[in-house]
């Protein structure tokens, strides 16, 4: 089967808004061992050899607005610069809404689109060299999750219009979808969608090299007095081992290992909406 111009791509960075820029910068610097670099427009680039995240300020007076606008954008790196015009033409043909937002750490030649929920996704190639020094604790930014009140619409958009592939779908006996896991390369998912009452950012995930890395992150979080709030456990869909902590804004941060891989043509798996699907070992977080 011929592959769409999105392929292959991977999550390179994302931009989170926060009403507490300095404390959040300090949190990520310390907890995820990332270096902070101020960017021209007042936001902060947190970086390590495998992790890139941009924090930008939002006025802290309206909690609903902050929740809705938490994710400023997600940025996926295409494999080559040559994919950009090809993908651009593909999106034009499909009438995809464009966004004005740009990533300061992608080359100028980047594509910025708005999904049906108003989330901005950017596709391009990095314009600045990432940190060379190897991370003390391995953990490569690998996926984000977003919540949506209309998961069917968003799922169809990312698969049929953008070009993601469906790895696993989670639904009840009536066929109502509660979650789905999408990929733009060989890894099981680099975008997770969850059905919820509102459109909002859900979580970020860093993929480590093995189970022992999860142990080391757990020991690290213990030393920095950050509580592991979910796990250690193993997801059903994706089969990855994981622990979750939360940043100062309550955004879940997942450290993962052993995430499954898929071939381009593999058929999607179907899971039931039940705790086991999200945690084979015990209880699961539910989204409202
Ligand atoms: Fe995840």
PDB file of C-alpha atoms in Angstrom, residues 43-230:
ATOM      1  CA  UNK A  43       8.593  31.329  25.839  1.00  0.00           C
ATOM      2  CA  UNK A  44      11.105  28.796  27.140  1.00  0.00           C
ATOM      3  CA  UNK A  45      12.583  25.828  25.241  1.00  0.00           C
ATOM      4  CA  UNK A  46      13.303  22.922  27.563  1.00  0.00           C
ATOM      5  CA  UNK A  47      15.653  20.488  25.956  1.00  0.00           C
ATOM      6  CA  UNK A  48      17.835  17.454  26.439  1.00  0.00           C
ATOM      7  CA  UNK A  49      19.260  15.064  23.870  1.00  0.00           C
ATOM      8  CA  UNK A  50      15.930  13.209  23.592  1.00  0.00           C
ATOM      9  CA  UNK A  51      13.334  15.610  24.970  1.00  0.00           C
ATOM     10  CA  UNK A  52      12.044  18.926  23.645  1.00  0.00           C
ATOM     11  CA  UNK A  53       9.218  20.975  25.125  1.00  0.00           C
ATOM     12  CA  UNK A  54       8.261  24.642  24.852  1.00  0.00           C
ATOM     13  CA  UNK A  55       6.493  26.414  27.723  1.00  0.00           C
ATOM     14  CA  UNK A  56       4.641  29.648  27.042  1.00  0.00           C
ATOM     15  CA  UNK A  57       2.755  31.996  29.349  1.00  0.00           C
ATOM     16  CA  UNK A  58      -0.993  32.290  29.627  1.00  0.00           C
ATOM     17  CA  UNK A  59      -2.925  34.699  31.815  1.00  0.00           C
ATOM     18  CA  UNK A  60      -3.839  32.763  34.969  1.00  0.00           C
ATOM     19  CA  UNK A  61      -7.257  34.293  35.675  1.00  0.00           C
ATOM     20  CA  UNK A  62      -9.551  31.916  33.756  1.00  0.00           C
ATOM     21  CA  UNK A  63      -9.239  28.211  34.613  1.00  0.00           C
ATOM     22  CA  UNK A  64     -11.618  27.024  31.853  1.00  0.00           C
ATOM     23  CA  UNK A  65      -9.683  28.935  29.216  1.00  0.00           C
ATOM     24  CA  UNK A  66      -6.360  27.618  30.510  1.00  0.00           C
ATOM     25  CA  UNK A  67      -7.649  24.037  30.322  1.00  0.00           C
ATOM     26  CA  UNK A  68      -8.991  24.554  26.796  1.00  0.00           C
ATOM     27  CA  UNK A  69      -5.827  26.287  25.566  1.00  0.00           C
ATOM     28  CA  UNK A  70      -3.239  24.254  27.517  1.00  0.00           C
ATOM     29  CA  UNK A  71      -1.798  22.655  24.385  1.00  0.00           C
ATOM     30  CA  UNK A  72      -0.607  25.522  22.191  1.00  0.00           C
ATOM     31  CA  UNK A  73       0.592  23.108  19.525  1.00  0.00           C
ATOM     32  CA  UNK A  74       2.083  19.667  18.908  1.00  0.00           C
ATOM     33  CA  UNK A  75       4.968  19.449  16.427  1.00  0.00           C
ATOM     34  CA  UNK A  76       5.772  16.328  14.417  1.00  0.00           C
ATOM     35  CA  UNK A  77       9.114  16.024  12.630  1.00  0.00           C
ATOM     36  CA  UNK A  78       8.935  14.718   9.088  1.00  0.00           C
ATOM     37  CA  UNK A  79      11.787  12.479   8.031  1.00  0.00           C
ATOM     38  CA  UNK A  80      13.039  14.788   5.281  1.00  0.00           C
ATOM     39  CA  UNK A  81      12.553  18.382   4.137  1.00  0.00           C
ATOM     40  CA  UNK A  82      11.406  16.949   0.773  1.00  0.00           C
ATOM     41  CA  UNK A  83       8.230  15.652   2.476  1.00  0.00           C
ATOM     42  CA  UNK A  84       7.089  19.207   3.295  1.00  0.00           C
ATOM     43  CA  UNK A  85       5.849  20.449  -0.141  1.00  0.00           C
ATOM     44  CA  UNK A  86       4.420  17.032  -0.967  1.00  0.00           C
ATOM     45  CA  UNK A  87       2.495  16.950   2.321  1.00  0.00           C
ATOM     46  CA  UNK A  88       1.468  20.612   1.889  1.00  0.00           C
ATOM     47  CA  UNK A  89      -0.111  19.833  -1.492  1.00  0.00           C
ATOM     48  CA  UNK A  90      -1.838  16.750  -0.029  1.00  0.00           C
ATOM     49  CA  UNK A  91      -3.417  18.901   2.729  1.00  0.00           C
ATOM     50  CA  UNK A  92      -4.428  21.649   0.254  1.00  0.00           C
ATOM     51  CA  UNK A  93      -6.245  19.051  -1.848  1.00  0.00           C
ATOM     52  CA  UNK A  94      -8.178  17.995   1.245  1.00  0.00           C
ATOM     53  CA  UNK A  95      -9.058  21.571   2.275  1.00  0.00           C
ATOM     54  CA  UNK A  96      -7.434  21.337   5.701  1.00  0.00           C
ATOM     55  CA  UNK A  97      -7.783  24.456   7.872  1.00  0.00           C
ATOM     56  CA  UNK A  98      -4.443  26.243   8.417  1.00  0.00           C
ATOM     57  CA  UNK A  99      -3.174  27.802  11.651  1.00  0.00           C
ATOM     58  CA  UNK A 100      -1.063  30.954  12.067  1.00  0.00           C
ATOM     59  CA  UNK A 101       1.014  29.362  14.819  1.00  0.00           C
ATOM     60  CA  UNK A 102       4.631  28.557  14.042  1.00  0.00           C
ATOM     61  CA  UNK A 103       7.202  26.557  15.937  1.00  0.00           C
ATOM     62  CA  UNK A 104      10.372  28.560  16.712  1.00  0.00           C
ATOM     63  CA  UNK A 105      12.453  25.363  16.674  1.00  0.00           C
ATOM     64  CA  UNK A 106      11.290  24.089  13.274  1.00  0.00           C
ATOM     65  CA  UNK A 107      12.684  25.380   9.960  1.00  0.00           C
ATOM     66  CA  UNK A 108      10.586  28.144   8.324  1.00  0.00           C
ATOM     67  CA  UNK A 109       9.262  25.713   5.776  1.00  0.00           C
ATOM     68  CA  UNK A 110       6.679  24.173   8.130  1.00  0.00           C
ATOM     69  CA  UNK A 111       3.007  23.266   7.870  1.00  0.00           C
ATOM     70  CA  UNK A 112       0.634  24.410  10.594  1.00  0.00           C
ATOM     71  CA  UNK A 113      -2.916  23.051  10.629  1.00  0.00           C
ATOM     72  CA  UNK A 114      -5.959  23.217  12.868  1.00  0.00           C
ATOM     73  CA  UNK A 115      -7.951  20.057  13.611  1.00  0.00           C
ATOM     74  CA  UNK A 116     -11.775  20.032  13.992  1.00  0.00           C
ATOM     75  CA  UNK A 117     -11.408  20.630  17.773  1.00  0.00           C
ATOM     76  CA  UNK A 118      -9.166  23.684  17.212  1.00  0.00           C
ATOM     77  CA  UNK A 119      -5.889  21.946  18.193  1.00  0.00           C
ATOM     78  CA  UNK A 120      -2.848  23.089  16.230  1.00  0.00           C
ATOM     79  CA  UNK A 121      -0.526  20.451  14.785  1.00  0.00           C
ATOM     80  CA  UNK A 122       2.701  21.476  13.056  1.00  0.00           C
ATOM     81  CA  UNK A 123       4.725  19.363  10.638  1.00  0.00           C
ATOM     82  CA  UNK A 124       8.280  20.226   9.634  1.00  0.00           C
ATOM     83  CA  UNK A 125      11.925  19.578  10.387  1.00  0.00           C
ATOM     84  CA  UNK A 126      13.997  20.876  13.342  1.00  0.00           C
ATOM     85  CA  UNK A 127      15.993  24.087  12.685  1.00  0.00           C
ATOM     86  CA  UNK A 128      18.256  24.025  15.724  1.00  0.00           C
ATOM     87  CA  UNK A 129      20.640  21.427  16.954  1.00  0.00           C
ATOM     88  CA  UNK A 130      19.380  19.523  19.944  1.00  0.00           C
ATOM     89  CA  UNK A 131      21.479  18.898  23.034  1.00  0.00           C
ATOM     90  CA  UNK A 132      24.336  16.529  22.218  1.00  0.00           C
ATOM     91  CA  UNK A 133      25.218  15.345  25.740  1.00  0.00           C
ATOM     92  CA  UNK A 134      23.476  12.003  26.341  1.00  0.00           C
ATOM     93  CA  UNK A 135      20.705  12.099  28.914  1.00  0.00           C
ATOM     94  CA  UNK A 136      21.578  10.637  32.309  1.00  0.00           C
ATOM     95  CA  UNK A 137      18.133   9.038  32.340  1.00  0.00           C
ATOM     96  CA  UNK A 138      16.908   7.823  28.931  1.00  0.00           C
ATOM     97  CA  UNK A 139      13.421   8.961  27.918  1.00  0.00           C
ATOM     98  CA  UNK A 140      12.622  10.075  24.370  1.00  0.00           C
ATOM     99  CA  UNK A 141       9.565  12.290  23.850  1.00  0.00           C
ATOM    100  CA  UNK A 142       7.297   9.812  22.090  1.00  0.00           C
ATOM    101  CA  UNK A 143       3.582  10.631  22.270  1.00  0.00           C
ATOM    102  CA  UNK A 144       0.945  12.961  23.555  1.00  0.00           C
ATOM    103  CA  UNK A 145      -2.685  12.277  24.346  1.00  0.00           C
ATOM    104  CA  UNK A 146      -5.587  14.648  23.788  1.00  0.00           C
ATOM    105  CA  UNK A 147      -9.197  14.520  24.980  1.00  0.00           C
ATOM    106  CA  UNK A 148     -12.132  15.259  22.725  1.00  0.00           C
ATOM    107  CA  UNK A 149     -15.921  15.234  23.050  1.00  0.00           C
ATOM    108  CA  UNK A 150     -16.207  13.929  19.461  1.00  0.00           C
ATOM    109  CA  UNK A 151     -13.670  11.114  19.168  1.00  0.00           C
ATOM    110  CA  UNK A 152     -15.149   9.695  15.946  1.00  0.00           C
ATOM    111  CA  UNK A 153     -14.689  13.028  14.169  1.00  0.00           C
ATOM    112  CA  UNK A 154     -11.133  13.514  15.415  1.00  0.00           C
ATOM    113  CA  UNK A 155     -10.143   9.903  14.695  1.00  0.00           C
ATOM    114  CA  UNK A 156     -11.451  10.138  11.127  1.00  0.00           C
ATOM    115  CA  UNK A 157      -9.683  13.469  10.627  1.00  0.00           C
ATOM    116  CA  UNK A 158      -6.267  12.212  11.736  1.00  0.00           C
ATOM    117  CA  UNK A 159      -6.577   8.941   9.785  1.00  0.00           C
ATOM    118  CA  UNK A 160      -8.419   9.900   6.591  1.00  0.00           C
ATOM    119  CA  UNK A 161      -7.193  13.473   6.170  1.00  0.00           C
ATOM    120  CA  UNK A 162      -3.769  13.688   7.841  1.00  0.00           C
ATOM    121  CA  UNK A 163      -2.566  10.127   7.202  1.00  0.00           C
ATOM    122  CA  UNK A 164      -2.073   8.531  10.642  1.00  0.00           C
ATOM    123  CA  UNK A 165      -2.719   4.772  10.915  1.00  0.00           C
ATOM    124  CA  UNK A 166      -4.990   3.206  13.524  1.00  0.00           C
ATOM    125  CA  UNK A 167      -3.144   0.761  15.810  1.00  0.00           C
ATOM    126  CA  UNK A 168      -5.802   0.005  18.442  1.00  0.00           C
ATOM    127  CA  UNK A 169      -9.330   1.170  19.116  1.00  0.00           C
ATOM    128  CA  UNK A 170     -11.187   0.870  22.434  1.00  0.00           C
ATOM    129  CA  UNK A 171     -14.985   0.625  22.374  1.00  0.00           C
ATOM    130  CA  UNK A 172     -17.971  -0.766  24.281  1.00  0.00           C
ATOM    131  CA  UNK A 173     -20.500  -3.412  23.138  1.00  0.00           C
ATOM    132  CA  UNK A 174     -22.498  -0.775  21.253  1.00  0.00           C
ATOM    133  CA  UNK A 175     -19.425   0.324  19.309  1.00  0.00           C
ATOM    134  CA  UNK A 176     -19.022   3.644  21.156  1.00  0.00           C
ATOM    135  CA  UNK A 177     -15.324   4.531  21.024  1.00  0.00           C
ATOM    136  CA  UNK A 178     -13.656   5.672  24.271  1.00  0.00           C
ATOM    137  CA  UNK A 179     -10.023   5.788  23.074  1.00  0.00           C
ATOM    138  CA  UNK A 180      -7.877   5.136  20.036  1.00  0.00           C
ATOM    139  CA  UNK A 181      -4.152   4.968  19.368  1.00  0.00           C
ATOM    140  CA  UNK A 182      -2.689   6.364  16.145  1.00  0.00           C
ATOM    141  CA  UNK A 183       0.791   6.081  14.609  1.00  0.00           C
ATOM    142  CA  UNK A 184       2.811   7.932  12.008  1.00  0.00           C
ATOM    143  CA  UNK A 185       5.783   5.547  12.035  1.00  0.00           C
ATOM    144  CA  UNK A 186       6.482   2.034  13.265  1.00  0.00           C
ATOM    145  CA  UNK A 187       5.716   2.747  16.931  1.00  0.00           C
ATOM    146  CA  UNK A 188       2.281   1.670  18.212  1.00  0.00           C
ATOM    147  CA  UNK A 189       1.093   5.232  18.811  1.00  0.00           C
ATOM    148  CA  UNK A 190       2.488   8.732  18.808  1.00  0.00           C
ATOM    149  CA  UNK A 191      -0.970  10.260  19.212  1.00  0.00           C
ATOM    150  CA  UNK A 192      -3.629   8.962  21.620  1.00  0.00           C
ATOM    151  CA  UNK A 193      -7.216  10.210  21.567  1.00  0.00           C
ATOM    152  CA  UNK A 194      -9.574   9.905  24.542  1.00  0.00           C
ATOM    153  CA  UNK A 195     -13.295  10.593  24.626  1.00  0.00           C
ATOM    154  CA  UNK A 196     -14.105  13.148  27.336  1.00  0.00           C
ATOM    155  CA  UNK A 197     -16.501  15.985  28.111  1.00  0.00           C
ATOM    156  CA  UNK A 198     -14.158  18.670  26.739  1.00  0.00           C
ATOM    157  CA  UNK A 199     -11.415  19.194  24.217  1.00  0.00           C
ATOM    158  CA  UNK A 200      -8.141  19.421  26.142  1.00  0.00           C
ATOM    159  CA  UNK A 201      -4.554  18.241  26.534  1.00  0.00           C
ATOM    160  CA  UNK A 202      -4.347  14.867  28.276  1.00  0.00           C
ATOM    161  CA  UNK A 203      -0.747  13.723  28.790  1.00  0.00           C
ATOM    162  CA  UNK A 204       2.811  13.532  27.480  1.00  0.00           C
ATOM    163  CA  UNK A 205       4.943  10.386  27.303  1.00  0.00           C
ATOM    164  CA  UNK A 206       8.661   9.637  27.194  1.00  0.00           C
ATOM    165  CA  UNK A 207       9.825   6.242  25.928  1.00  0.00           C
ATOM    166  CA  UNK A 208      12.767   4.687  27.772  1.00  0.00           C
ATOM    167  CA  UNK A 209      14.926   1.747  26.717  1.00  0.00           C
ATOM    168  CA  UNK A 210      13.849  -0.918  29.237  1.00  0.00           C
ATOM    169  CA  UNK A 211      12.085  -1.782  32.460  1.00  0.00           C
ATOM    170  CA  UNK A 212      15.192  -0.880  34.507  1.00  0.00           C
ATOM    171  CA  UNK A 213      14.913   2.701  33.225  1.00  0.00           C
ATOM    172  CA  UNK A 214      11.422   2.891  34.734  1.00  0.00           C
ATOM    173  CA  UNK A 215      12.955   1.755  38.035  1.00  0.00           C
ATOM    174  CA  UNK A 216      15.609   4.479  37.732  1.00  0.00           C
ATOM    175  CA  UNK A 217      13.002   7.175  36.961  1.00  0.00           C
ATOM    176  CA  UNK A 218      10.984   5.958  39.987  1.00  0.00           C
ATOM    177  CA  UNK A 219      14.082   6.287  42.191  1.00  0.00           C
ATOM    178  CA  UNK A 220      14.793   9.715  40.669  1.00  0.00           C
ATOM    179  CA  UNK A 221      11.247  10.939  41.374  1.00  0.00           C
ATOM    180  CA  UNK A 222      11.541   9.568  44.902  1.00  0.00           C
ATOM    181  CA  UNK A 223      14.735  11.614  45.455  1.00  0.00           C
ATOM    182  CA  UNK A 224      13.076  14.765  44.081  1.00  0.00           C
ATOM    183  CA  UNK A 225       9.954  14.046  46.200  1.00  0.00           C
ATOM    184  CA  UNK A 226       7.628  13.770  43.206  1.00  0.00           C
ATOM    185  CA  UNK A 227       4.888  11.233  43.787  1.00  0.00           C
ATOM    186  CA  UNK A 228       4.274   8.465  41.257  1.00  0.00           C
ATOM    187  CA  UNK A 229       0.496   8.729  40.821  1.00  0.00           C
ATOM    188  CA  UNK A 230      -0.214   5.734  38.566  1.00  0.00           C
TER     189      UNK A 230
END
